[in-house]
Amino acid sequence: MGSEQDRTTYYQEGSLTLPGTVMLGTGVMIGAGIFALTGQMAQMTGVLFPLAFLAAAVIVAFSAYSYIKISNAWPSAGGIGMYLHKAYGNRLPTAFNALLMYFSMVIAQSFLARTFGSYTMQLFGGDESGRMVPVLGVSLILVAFLINLLGNRMIQGVASFIGILKIGGILIFGLVGVWIADSISVDFSTPGEAGTAGNFLGATALGILAFKGFTTITNSGSEVKDPHRNVGRAIVISIAACVVIYTLVGFAVASNLSLSEIIKTRDYSLAAAARPALGEYGVWFTVAIAMMATAGGILASIFAVSRMLAMLTEMKLVPHSHFGMPGTIQKHTLVYTVVLGLVLTAFFDLSRIAALGIVFYLVMDIAIHWGVLRYLREDVKANAWVPVTAIVLDMLALGGFVWVKLNTDPFVIGVAVATMVVIAIAEQVFLTRFARTREPEHEGTHAHHRQ
């Protein structure tokens, strides 16, 4: 009996409003995207990086179609895990791709945490020792963990408050930066050595990382008011808002810094762009906005990813041990998520964290679209050409990114491949061992089990 209680989940239906859900989504998207990726994308594709953000938005728009269709049909707090289970059943593709999504979201938390540290240290002249950035990042994750323990309403309230301040502040930065710049015309005709097709696709893949936070919304499915309508609405609103914000800020940065300056300050390029445009007061303002954005992003990400892992545990697709901890399964998965995020924040730099995150996410995203195309298209009433287009675009972006990294940092691609192999083998062993003891009702609950 005790083992069954360990797998009990409790969700608060109707506890998240449409505005609150949008703030959770944009909290992850804006926090991860604009503050640290701008410089990395510029390093890959030169001055074409604002266009790479727009290209990423196009790809994400096609990708969002599959998520909206499934969430409208089956809203669930399991989000991505449930979507994969609907398509592939109790099999390795479900567990493998769901864990890729889980790890990509934990990686996003670490990315946000180190971005928080990088920007905060600009108030003190930088972090030459390299020690304070991870310390500040770890501290932020611990604070977000404590807030997550207080419940949905507290999370929604804090995320909404931070989200309003953050979006308003970033819009002010973008508008003022463009207004006072000497020129907002970016010379796209001379992108430099980095401006090859492969590099542009690689930068576009990084841009997708800036938008993928919309999947946070799907993991809140059954806790959203009127989820059959509002989950899809929240996704569309969040992506549209981020397209406007990213485009505006991208042109503001490109108008106030040279390409070499953007690359040099890639971990805190918005703060660097604020200095020539607005002086030291502008730097302080930008750092404050970055601190709020990354804090809100971590808060929302921890909330969503711990629920997805709880659902996978409930579905008996991943192993679980409470390690003597009291409380519900959500509390346990919350602890696991935070501990893993702390380790990544302490030992990985921003560029490698981002690389791992985008490889895992794009592989999982392709699996979602294939599941819709092959198994769920009639049930969710999807047009086949949209997921087909999404798969092609994902493969182009992933191919470009892997090509760039193989030439610049092959180690991180090796880590990504090795991790995926380990996940696949471990999950196959787990699923095989538990196949005979799996509860019979799981075999009849979902209609789309595949041979």
CSV table of C-alpha atoms in Angstrom, one decimal:
chain,number,residue,atom,x,y,z
A,1,MET,CA,0.0,0.0,0.0
A,2,GLY,CA,2.8,2.3,0.8
A,3,SER,CA,4.4,2.0,-2.6
A,4,GLU,CA,1.1,3.0,-4.2
A,5,GLN,CA,0.8,6.0,-1.9
A,6,ASP,CA,4.2,7.1,-3.1
A,7,ARG,CA,2.8,7.3,-6.6
A,8,THR,CA,-0.2,9.4,-5.7
A,9,THR,CA,-0.5,12.7,-7.5
A,10,TYR,CA,-2.7,15.7,-6.5
A,11,TYR,CA,-3.6,18.4,-9.0
A,12,GLN,CA,-5.6,21.5,-8.4
A,13,GLU,CA,-8.1,21.7,-11.3
A,14,GLY,CA,-9.0,25.3,-12.3
A,15,SER,CA,-6.3,26.8,-10.2
A,16,LEU,CA,-4.5,28.5,-13.1
A,17,THR,CA,-6.2,31.3,-15.0
A,18,LEU,CA,-5.5,32.2,-18.7
A,19,PRO,CA,-3.3,35.3,-17.8
A,20,GLY,CA,-1.5,33.3,-15.1
A,21,THR,CA,-0.8,30.5,-17.6
A,22,VAL,CA,0.5,32.9,-20.2
A,23,MET,CA,2.8,34.4,-17.6
A,24,LEU,CA,4.2,31.0,-16.7
A,25,GLY,CA,4.9,30.3,-20.4
A,26,THR,CA,6.4,33.7,-21.1
A,27,GLY,CA,8.4,33.5,-17.9
A,28,VAL,CA,10.4,30.6,-19.2
A,29,MET,CA,10.5,31.8,-22.8
A,30,ILE,CA,11.7,35.4,-22.2
A,31,GLY,CA,14.0,34.5,-19.3
A,32,ALA,CA,15.9,31.8,-21.3
A,33,GLY,CA,15.8,33.5,-24.7
A,34,ILE,CA,16.7,37.1,-24.9
A,35,PHE,CA,19.3,37.6,-22.2
A,36,ALA,CA,22.0,35.0,-22.9
A,37,LEU,CA,21.2,33.6,-26.4
A,38,THR,CA,21.6,36.9,-28.3
A,39,GLY,CA,25.4,36.9,-28.0
A,40,GLN,CA,25.7,33.1,-28.8
A,41,MET,CA,23.5,33.5,-31.9
A,42,ALA,CA,25.6,36.4,-33.0
A,43,GLN,CA,28.7,34.4,-32.6
A,44,MET,CA,27.3,31.7,-34.9
A,45,THR,CA,25.7,33.8,-37.6
A,46,GLY,CA,27.0,37.3,-37.4
A,47,VAL,CA,24.7,40.3,-37.7
A,48,LEU,CA,22.0,38.0,-39.1
A,49,PHE,CA,21.0,37.0,-35.6
A,50,PRO,CA,17.8,39.1,-35.5
A,51,LEU,CA,16.7,37.2,-38.6
A,52,ALA,CA,17.6,33.9,-36.9
A,53,PHE,CA,15.2,34.8,-34.1
A,54,LEU,CA,12.5,35.3,-36.7
A,55,ALA,CA,13.3,32.0,-38.4
A,56,ALA,CA,13.1,30.3,-35.0
A,57,ALA,CA,9.7,31.9,-34.5
A,58,VAL,CA,8.5,30.4,-37.9
A,59,ILE,CA,9.6,26.9,-36.9
A,60,VAL,CA,8.1,27.2,-33.4
A,61,ALA,CA,4.8,28.3,-35.0
A,62,PHE,CA,4.6,25.1,-37.0
A,63,SER,CA,5.7,23.1,-34.0
A,64,ALA,CA,3.0,24.6,-31.7
A,65,TYR,CA,0.3,23.3,-33.9
A,66,SER,CA,0.8,19.7,-32.8
A,67,TYR,CA,0.9,20.7,-29.1
A,68,ILE,CA,-2.2,22.8,-29.4
A,69,LYS,CA,-4.2,20.0,-31.2
A,70,ILE,CA,-3.3,17.4,-28.6
A,71,SER,CA,-3.8,19.7,-25.6
A,72,ASN,CA,-7.2,20.7,-26.8
A,73,ALA,CA,-8.1,17.0,-27.1
A,74,TRP,CA,-6.5,15.7,-23.9
A,75,PRO,CA,-5.4,18.5,-21.4
A,76,SER,CA,-3.2,17.0,-18.7
A,77,ALA,CA,-0.8,18.0,-16.0
A,78,GLY,CA,1.5,15.4,-17.6
A,79,GLY,CA,1.8,17.5,-20.7
A,80,ILE,CA,4.5,16.2,-23.0
A,81,GLY,CA,4.6,12.8,-21.2
A,82,MET,CA,0.9,12.3,-21.8
A,83,TYR,CA,1.2,13.4,-25.4
A,84,LEU,CA,3.9,10.9,-26.1
A,85,HIS,CA,1.9,8.2,-24.2
A,86,LYS,CA,-1.2,8.8,-26.4
A,87,ALA,CA,0.9,8.2,-29.5
A,88,TYR,CA,3.3,5.5,-28.5
A,89,GLY,CA,1.8,3.8,-25.4
A,90,ASN,CA,3.8,2.1,-22.6
A,91,ARG,CA,6.9,1.7,-24.8
A,92,LEU,CA,10.4,3.0,-25.1
A,93,PRO,CA,9.7,5.9,-27.4
A,94,THR,CA,7.4,7.4,-24.8
A,95,ALA,CA,9.8,7.1,-21.9
A,96,PHE,CA,12.9,8.0,-23.9
A,97,ASN,CA,11.5,11.2,-25.5
A,98,ALA,CA,9.7,12.3,-22.3
A,99,LEU,CA,13.0,12.1,-20.4
A,100,LEU,CA,14.7,14.1,-23.1
A,101,MET,CA,12.1,16.8,-22.6
A,102,TYR,CA,12.6,16.5,-18.8
A,103,PHE,CA,16.3,17.0,-19.1
A,104,SER,CA,16.0,19.8,-21.6
A,105,MET,CA,13.7,21.6,-19.2
A,106,VAL,CA,16.1,21.0,-16.2
A,107,ILE,CA,18.9,22.3,-18.5
A,108,ALA,CA,16.8,25.4,-19.2
A,109,GLN,CA,16.7,26.0,-15.4
A,110,SER,CA,20.5,25.9,-15.2
A,111,PHE,CA,20.7,28.1,-18.2
A,112,LEU,CA,18.5,30.7,-16.5
A,113,ALA,CA,20.3,30.4,-13.2
A,114,ARG,CA,23.8,31.1,-14.8
A,115,THR,CA,22.3,33.9,-16.8
A,116,PHE,CA,21.0,35.4,-13.6
A,117,GLY,CA,24.5,35.2,-12.1
A,118,SER,CA,26.2,36.7,-15.2
A,119,TYR,CA,23.9,39.7,-15.3
A,120,THR,CA,23.9,40.3,-11.5
A,121,MET,CA,27.7,40.4,-11.5
A,122,GLN,CA,27.6,43.3,-14.0
A,123,LEU,CA,26.6,45.5,-11.0
A,124,PHE,CA,30.0,44.6,-9.5
A,125,GLY,CA,32.2,44.9,-12.6
A,126,GLY,CA,31.9,41.3,-13.7
A,127,ASP,CA,33.1,37.9,-12.3
A,128,GLU,CA,36.8,37.5,-13.1
A,129,SER,CA,37.1,34.6,-10.6
A,130,GLY,CA,34.3,32.7,-12.3
A,131,ARG,CA,33.0,31.6,-8.9
A,132,MET,CA,30.2,34.0,-8.1
A,133,VAL,CA,28.1,33.3,-11.2
A,134,PRO,CA,27.4,29.6,-10.2
A,135,VAL,CA,27.0,30.6,-6.6
A,136,LEU,CA,24.3,33.1,-7.4
A,137,GLY,CA,22.6,30.7,-9.8
A,138,VAL,CA,22.5,28.0,-7.2
A,139,SER,CA,21.0,30.4,-4.7
A,140,LEU,CA,18.3,31.4,-7.1
A,141,ILE,CA,17.2,27.8,-7.7
A,142,LEU,CA,17.0,27.2,-4.0
A,143,VAL,CA,14.7,30.3,-3.6
A,144,ALA,CA,12.5,29.1,-6.5
A,145,PHE,CA,12.3,25.7,-4.8
A,146,LEU,CA,11.0,27.2,-1.6
A,147,ILE,CA,8.3,29.3,-3.5
A,148,ASN,CA,7.2,26.1,-5.4
A,149,LEU,CA,6.6,24.4,-2.0
A,150,LEU,CA,4.0,27.1,-1.2
A,151,GLY,CA,1.5,26.0,-3.8
A,152,ASN,CA,-0.1,27.0,-7.2
A,153,ARG,CA,-1.6,30.3,-6.2
A,154,MET,CA,1.6,31.6,-4.7
A,155,ILE,CA,3.5,30.5,-7.9
A,156,GLN,CA,1.0,32.1,-10.2
A,157,GLY,CA,1.0,35.3,-8.2
A,158,VAL,CA,4.7,35.7,-8.1
A,159,ALA,CA,5.2,34.6,-11.7
A,160,SER,CA,2.5,37.1,-12.9
A,161,PHE,CA,3.9,40.0,-10.9
A,162,ILE,CA,7.4,39.3,-12.2
A,163,GLY,CA,6.1,38.7,-15.7
A,164,ILE,CA,4.4,42.1,-15.9
A,165,LEU,CA,7.5,44.0,-14.6
A,166,LYS,CA,9.8,42.0,-16.9
A,167,ILE,CA,7.8,42.4,-20.1
A,168,GLY,CA,7.3,46.1,-19.5
A,169,GLY,CA,11.0,46.6,-18.7
A,170,ILE,CA,12.2,44.7,-21.8
A,171,LEU,CA,9.8,46.6,-24.0
A,172,ILE,CA,11.1,49.9,-22.6
A,173,PHE,CA,14.7,48.7,-23.2
A,174,GLY,CA,14.0,47.8,-26.8
A,175,LEU,CA,12.0,50.9,-27.7
A,176,VAL,CA,14.5,53.3,-26.0
A,177,GLY,CA,17.5,51.4,-27.4
A,178,VAL,CA,16.1,51.6,-31.0
A,179,TRP,CA,15.0,55.3,-30.5
A,180,ILE,CA,18.4,56.6,-29.3
A,181,ALA,CA,20.6,54.5,-31.6
A,182,ASP,CA,22.5,56.2,-34.3
A,183,SER,CA,20.9,53.9,-36.8
A,184,ILE,CA,18.6,50.9,-36.6
A,185,SER,CA,19.7,49.7,-40.0
A,186,VAL,CA,21.7,46.5,-39.7
A,187,ASP,CA,23.9,45.6,-42.6
A,188,PHE,CA,22.7,42.1,-43.5
A,189,SER,CA,24.7,42.1,-46.8
A,190,THR,CA,28.0,41.5,-45.0
A,191,PRO,CA,27.3,38.9,-42.3
A,192,GLY,CA,31.0,38.0,-42.1
A,193,GLU,CA,32.7,34.6,-41.9
A,194,ALA,CA,30.0,33.2,-39.7
A,195,GLY,CA,27.2,34.0,-42.1
A,196,THR,CA,27.0,30.6,-43.8
A,197,ALA,CA,23.8,28.6,-44.3
A,198,GLY,CA,24.9,26.0,-41.7
A,199,ASN,CA,25.7,28.7,-39.1
A,200,PHE,CA,22.4,30.4,-39.7
A,201,LEU,CA,20.5,27.2,-39.1
A,202,GLY,CA,22.6,26.6,-36.0
A,203,ALA,CA,21.7,30.0,-34.7
A,204,THR,CA,18.1,29.4,-35.6
A,205,ALA,CA,18.2,26.2,-33.4
A,206,LEU,CA,19.4,28.3,-30.5
A,207,GLY,CA,16.6,30.7,-31.2
A,208,ILE,CA,14.2,27.8,-30.8
A,209,LEU,CA,15.5,27.4,-27.3
A,210,ALA,CA,14.3,30.9,-26.6
A,211,PHE,CA,10.7,29.9,-27.6
A,212,LYS,CA,10.5,26.3,-26.3
A,213,GLY,CA,9.2,27.6,-23.0
A,214,PHE,CA,5.7,27.4,-24.5
A,215,THR,CA,5.7,23.7,-23.7
A,216,THR,CA,5.7,24.7,-20.0
A,217,ILE,CA,2.0,25.6,-20.6
A,218,THR,CA,1.2,22.1,-21.8
A,219,ASN,CA,2.5,20.6,-18.5
A,220,SER,CA,-0.1,22.7,-16.6
A,221,GLY,CA,-3.0,21.3,-18.7
A,222,SER,CA,-5.4,19.9,-16.2
A,223,GLU,CA,-4.8,22.7,-13.7
A,224,VAL,CA,-5.8,25.5,-16.2
A,225,LYS,CA,-9.4,26.8,-16.1
A,226,ASP,CA,-11.3,25.6,-19.2
A,227,PRO,CA,-8.2,23.8,-20.4
A,228,HIS,CA,-9.7,22.5,-23.8
A,229,ARG,CA,-9.6,26.2,-24.9
A,230,ASN,CA,-7.2,28.1,-22.7
A,231,VAL,CA,-4.1,25.9,-23.1
A,232,GLY,CA,-4.0,26.5,-26.8
A,233,ARG,CA,-4.8,30.2,-26.4
A,234,ALA,CA,-2.0,30.6,-23.8
A,235,ILE,CA,0.5,29.0,-26.2
A,236,VAL,CA,-0.5,31.3,-29.1
A,237,ILE,CA,-0.4,34.4,-26.9
A,238,SER,CA,2.9,33.5,-25.4
A,239,ILE,CA,4.6,32.9,-28.7
A,240,ALA,CA,3.2,36.0,-30.3
A,241,ALA,CA,4.3,38.2,-27.4
A,242,CYS,CA,7.8,36.8,-27.6
A,243,VAL,CA,8.1,37.3,-31.3
A,244,VAL,CA,7.5,41.0,-30.8
A,245,ILE,CA,9.8,41.3,-27.9
A,246,TYR,CA,12.7,39.3,-29.4
A,247,THR,CA,12.6,41.2,-32.7
A,248,LEU,CA,12.6,44.6,-31.0
A,249,VAL,CA,15.4,43.8,-28.6
A,250,GLY,CA,17.5,42.0,-31.2
A,251,PHE,CA,17.5,45.2,-33.4
A,252,ALA,CA,18.2,47.3,-30.3
A,253,VAL,CA,21.3,45.3,-29.4
A,254,ALA,CA,22.5,45.2,-33.0
A,255,SER,CA,22.0,49.0,-33.3
A,256,ASN,CA,24.1,49.8,-30.2
A,257,LEU,CA,26.9,47.3,-30.3
A,258,SER,CA,29.3,46.1,-33.0
A,259,LEU,CA,29.3,42.4,-33.9
A,260,SER,CA,32.6,41.9,-32.0
A,261,GLU,CA,31.2,43.6,-28.9
A,262,ILE,CA,28.1,41.5,-29.0
A,263,ILE,CA,30.2,38.3,-29.2
A,264,LYS,CA,32.6,39.5,-26.5
A,265,THR,CA,29.8,40.1,-24.1
A,266,ARG,CA,27.6,37.2,-25.2
A,267,ASP,CA,26.6,36.1,-21.6
A,268,TYR,CA,25.3,39.6,-20.8
A,269,SER,CA,24.9,41.4,-24.1
A,270,LEU,CA,21.7,43.3,-23.2
A,271,ALA,CA,23.5,44.9,-20.3
A,272,ALA,CA,26.5,45.8,-22.5
A,273,ALA,CA,24.1,47.3,-25.1
A,274,ALA,CA,22.5,49.4,-22.5
A,275,ARG,CA,25.7,51.1,-21.5
A,276,PRO,CA,26.4,53.1,-24.8
A,277,ALA,CA,22.6,53.7,-25.2
A,278,LEU,CA,21.6,54.6,-21.7
A,279,GLY,CA,24.7,54.9,-19.5
A,280,GLU,CA,25.3,53.2,-16.2
A,281,TYR,CA,21.6,53.8,-15.2
A,282,GLY,CA,20.6,51.8,-18.2
A,283,VAL,CA,22.9,48.9,-17.2
A,284,TRP,CA,21.4,48.8,-13.7
A,285,PHE,CA,17.9,48.9,-15.2
A,286,THR,CA,18.7,46.1,-17.6
A,287,VAL,CA,20.3,44.0,-14.9
A,288,ALA,CA,17.3,44.4,-12.7
A,289,ILE,CA,15.0,43.3,-15.6
A,290,ALA,CA,17.3,40.3,-16.3
A,291,MET,CA,17.3,39.3,-12.7
A,292,MET,CA,13.5,39.3,-12.6
A,293,ALA,CA,13.2,37.5,-15.9
A,294,THR,CA,15.5,34.7,-15.0
A,295,ALA,CA,14.0,34.3,-11.6
A,296,GLY,CA,10.5,34.1,-13.0
A,297,GLY,CA,11.6,31.7,-15.6
A,298,ILE,CA,13.2,29.3,-13.1
A,299,LEU,CA,10.1,29.5,-10.9
A,300,ALA,CA,7.8,28.5,-13.8
A,301,SER,CA,10.1,25.9,-15.2
A,302,ILE,CA,10.5,24.0,-11.9
A,303,PHE,CA,6.7,24.1,-11.4
A,304,ALA,CA,6.1,22.5,-14.8
A,305,VAL,CA,8.9,20.0,-15.2
A,306,SER,CA,8.4,18.5,-11.7
A,307,ARG,CA,4.7,17.8,-12.7
A,308,MET,CA,5.7,16.1,-15.9
A,309,LEU,CA,8.1,13.8,-14.0
A,310,ALA,CA,5.4,13.1,-11.5
A,311,MET,CA,3.0,12.0,-14.3
A,312,LEU,CA,5.7,9.8,-15.9
A,313,THR,CA,6.2,8.2,-12.4
A,314,GLU,CA,2.5,7.7,-12.0
A,315,MET,CA,2.4,6.0,-15.5
A,316,LYS,CA,5.2,3.8,-14.3
A,317,LEU,CA,7.4,4.8,-17.2
A,318,VAL,CA,10.3,5.9,-15.0
A,319,PRO,CA,11.7,4.4,-11.8
A,320,HIS,CA,11.0,6.2,-8.6
A,321,SER,CA,12.4,6.1,-5.0
A,322,HIS,CA,11.2,8.5,-2.3
A,323,PHE,CA,14.6,8.2,-0.4
A,324,GLY,CA,12.7,8.4,2.9
A,325,MET,CA,11.1,11.8,2.0
A,326,PRO,CA,7.6,12.4,3.2
A,327,GLY,CA,4.8,14.0,1.1
A,328,THR,CA,3.3,13.5,-2.3
A,329,ILE,CA,5.0,12.4,-5.5
A,330,GLN,CA,5.1,16.1,-6.7
A,331,LYS,CA,7.2,17.0,-3.7
A,332,HIS,CA,9.7,14.2,-4.5
A,333,THR,CA,10.0,15.0,-8.2
A,334,LEU,CA,10.4,18.7,-7.2
A,335,VAL,CA,13.4,17.8,-5.1
A,336,TYR,CA,14.9,15.6,-7.9
A,337,THR,CA,14.5,18.4,-10.4
A,338,VAL,CA,16.1,21.0,-8.2
A,339,VAL,CA,19.0,18.8,-7.2
A,340,LEU,CA,19.8,18.0,-10.9
A,341,GLY,CA,19.5,21.7,-11.8
A,342,LEU,CA,21.9,22.7,-9.0
A,343,VAL,CA,24.5,20.2,-10.3
A,344,LEU,CA,24.3,21.5,-13.9
A,345,THR,CA,24.4,25.1,-12.7
A,346,ALA,CA,27.5,24.5,-10.6
A,347,PHE,CA,29.6,22.7,-13.3
A,348,PHE,CA,28.5,23.6,-16.8
A,349,ASP,CA,29.0,26.9,-18.7
A,350,LEU,CA,26.2,28.7,-20.6
A,351,SER,CA,27.1,27.7,-24.1
A,352,ARG,CA,27.3,24.0,-23.3
A,353,ILE,CA,24.1,24.0,-21.3
A,354,ALA,CA,22.3,25.6,-24.3
A,355,ALA,CA,23.8,23.1,-26.7
A,356,LEU,CA,22.6,20.1,-24.7
A,357,GLY,CA,19.2,21.6,-24.2
A,358,ILE,CA,18.5,22.2,-27.9
A,359,VAL,CA,19.7,18.8,-29.1
A,360,PHE,CA,17.4,17.0,-26.5
A,361,TYR,CA,14.5,19.3,-27.3
A,362,LEU,CA,14.6,19.0,-31.1
A,363,VAL,CA,14.9,15.2,-31.0
A,364,MET,CA,11.8,15.1,-28.7
A,365,ASP,CA,9.9,17.6,-30.8
A,366,ILE,CA,10.4,15.5,-33.9
A,367,ALA,CA,8.9,12.5,-32.0
A,368,ILE,CA,5.9,14.6,-31.0
A,369,HIS,CA,5.1,15.5,-34.6
A,370,TRP,CA,5.7,12.0,-35.9
A,371,GLY,CA,3.3,10.7,-33.2
A,372,VAL,CA,0.6,13.1,-34.4
A,373,LEU,CA,1.2,12.3,-38.1
A,374,ARG,CA,1.4,8.6,-37.7
A,375,TYR,CA,-1.0,7.8,-34.8
A,376,LEU,CA,-3.1,10.7,-33.6
A,377,ARG,CA,-4.0,12.7,-36.7
A,378,GLU,CA,-7.6,11.6,-37.0
A,379,ASP,CA,-8.2,11.8,-33.3
A,380,VAL,CA,-7.0,15.4,-32.9
A,381,LYS,CA,-8.2,16.4,-36.4
A,382,ALA,CA,-4.8,17.6,-37.6
A,383,ASN,CA,-3.8,18.5,-41.1
A,384,ALA,CA,-1.0,16.3,-42.1
A,385,TRP,CA,1.1,18.9,-43.9
A,386,VAL,CA,1.7,21.0,-40.7
A,387,PRO,CA,3.5,18.3,-38.7
A,388,VAL,CA,5.3,17.2,-41.8
A,389,THR,CA,6.6,20.8,-42.3
A,390,ALA,CA,7.5,20.9,-38.6
A,391,ILE,CA,9.6,17.7,-38.8
A,392,VAL,CA,11.5,19.0,-41.9
A,393,LEU,CA,12.2,22.4,-40.3
A,394,ASP,CA,13.3,20.7,-37.0
A,395,MET,CA,15.7,18.4,-38.9
A,396,LEU,CA,17.2,21.3,-40.8
A,397,ALA,CA,17.8,23.3,-37.6
A,398,LEU,CA,19.2,20.3,-35.7
A,399,GLY,CA,21.5,19.4,-38.6
A,400,GLY,CA,22.8,22.9,-38.8
A,401,PHE,CA,23.4,23.1,-35.1
A,402,VAL,CA,25.2,19.7,-34.9
A,403,TRP,CA,27.4,20.7,-37.9
A,404,VAL,CA,28.4,23.9,-36.2
A,405,LYS,CA,29.2,22.2,-32.9
A,406,LEU,CA,31.1,19.4,-34.5
A,407,ASN,CA,33.4,22.0,-35.9
A,408,THR,CA,33.7,24.1,-32.7
A,409,ASP,CA,32.9,22.0,-29.7
A,410,PRO,CA,32.5,18.3,-30.6
A,411,PHE,CA,32.7,17.3,-26.9
A,412,VAL,CA,29.2,18.6,-26.2
A,413,ILE,CA,27.7,16.6,-29.1
A,414,GLY,CA,29.5,13.6,-27.7
A,415,VAL,CA,28.0,14.2,-24.3
A,416,ALA,CA,24.5,14.6,-25.8
A,417,VAL,CA,24.8,11.4,-27.8
A,418,ALA,CA,26.2,9.4,-24.9
A,419,THR,CA,23.5,10.7,-22.6
A,420,MET,CA,20.7,9.7,-25.1
A,421,VAL,CA,22.3,6.2,-25.4
A,422,VAL,CA,22.4,5.8,-21.6
A,423,ILE,CA,18.8,7.0,-21.3
A,424,ALA,CA,17.6,4.6,-24.0
A,425,ILE,CA,19.4,1.6,-22.5
A,426,ALA,CA,18.3,2.3,-18.9
A,427,GLU,CA,14.7,2.9,-19.9
A,428,GLN,CA,14.6,-0.3,-21.9
A,429,VAL,CA,15.9,-2.3,-18.9
A,430,PHE,CA,13.4,-0.6,-16.6
A,431,LEU,CA,10.4,-1.2,-18.9
A,432,THR,CA,11.4,-4.8,-19.5
A,433,ARG,CA,11.7,-5.6,-15.8
A,434,PHE,CA,8.4,-4.0,-14.9
A,435,ALA,CA,6.4,-5.2,-18.0
A,436,ARG,CA,5.0,-8.2,-16.1
A,437,THR,CA,3.9,-6.3,-13.0
A,438,ARG,CA,2.4,-3.3,-14.8
A,439,GLU,CA,-1.2,-2.8,-13.7
A,440,PRO,CA,-3.7,-4.3,-16.2
A,441,GLU,CA,-5.8,-1.1,-16.5
A,442,HIS,CA,-2.9,0.7,-18.1
A,443,GLU,CA,-3.1,-1.6,-21.1
A,444,GLY,CA,-6.7,-0.5,-21.8
A,445,THR,CA,-6.6,3.2,-20.7
A,446,HIS,CA,-4.9,4.5,-23.9
A,447,ALA,CA,-6.2,3.5,-27.3
A,448,HIS,CA,-3.0,4.1,-29.2
A,449,HIS,CA,-0.6,1.4,-28.1
A,450,ARG,CA,1.6,0.3,-31.0
A,451,GLN,CA,3.2,-2.9,-31.9
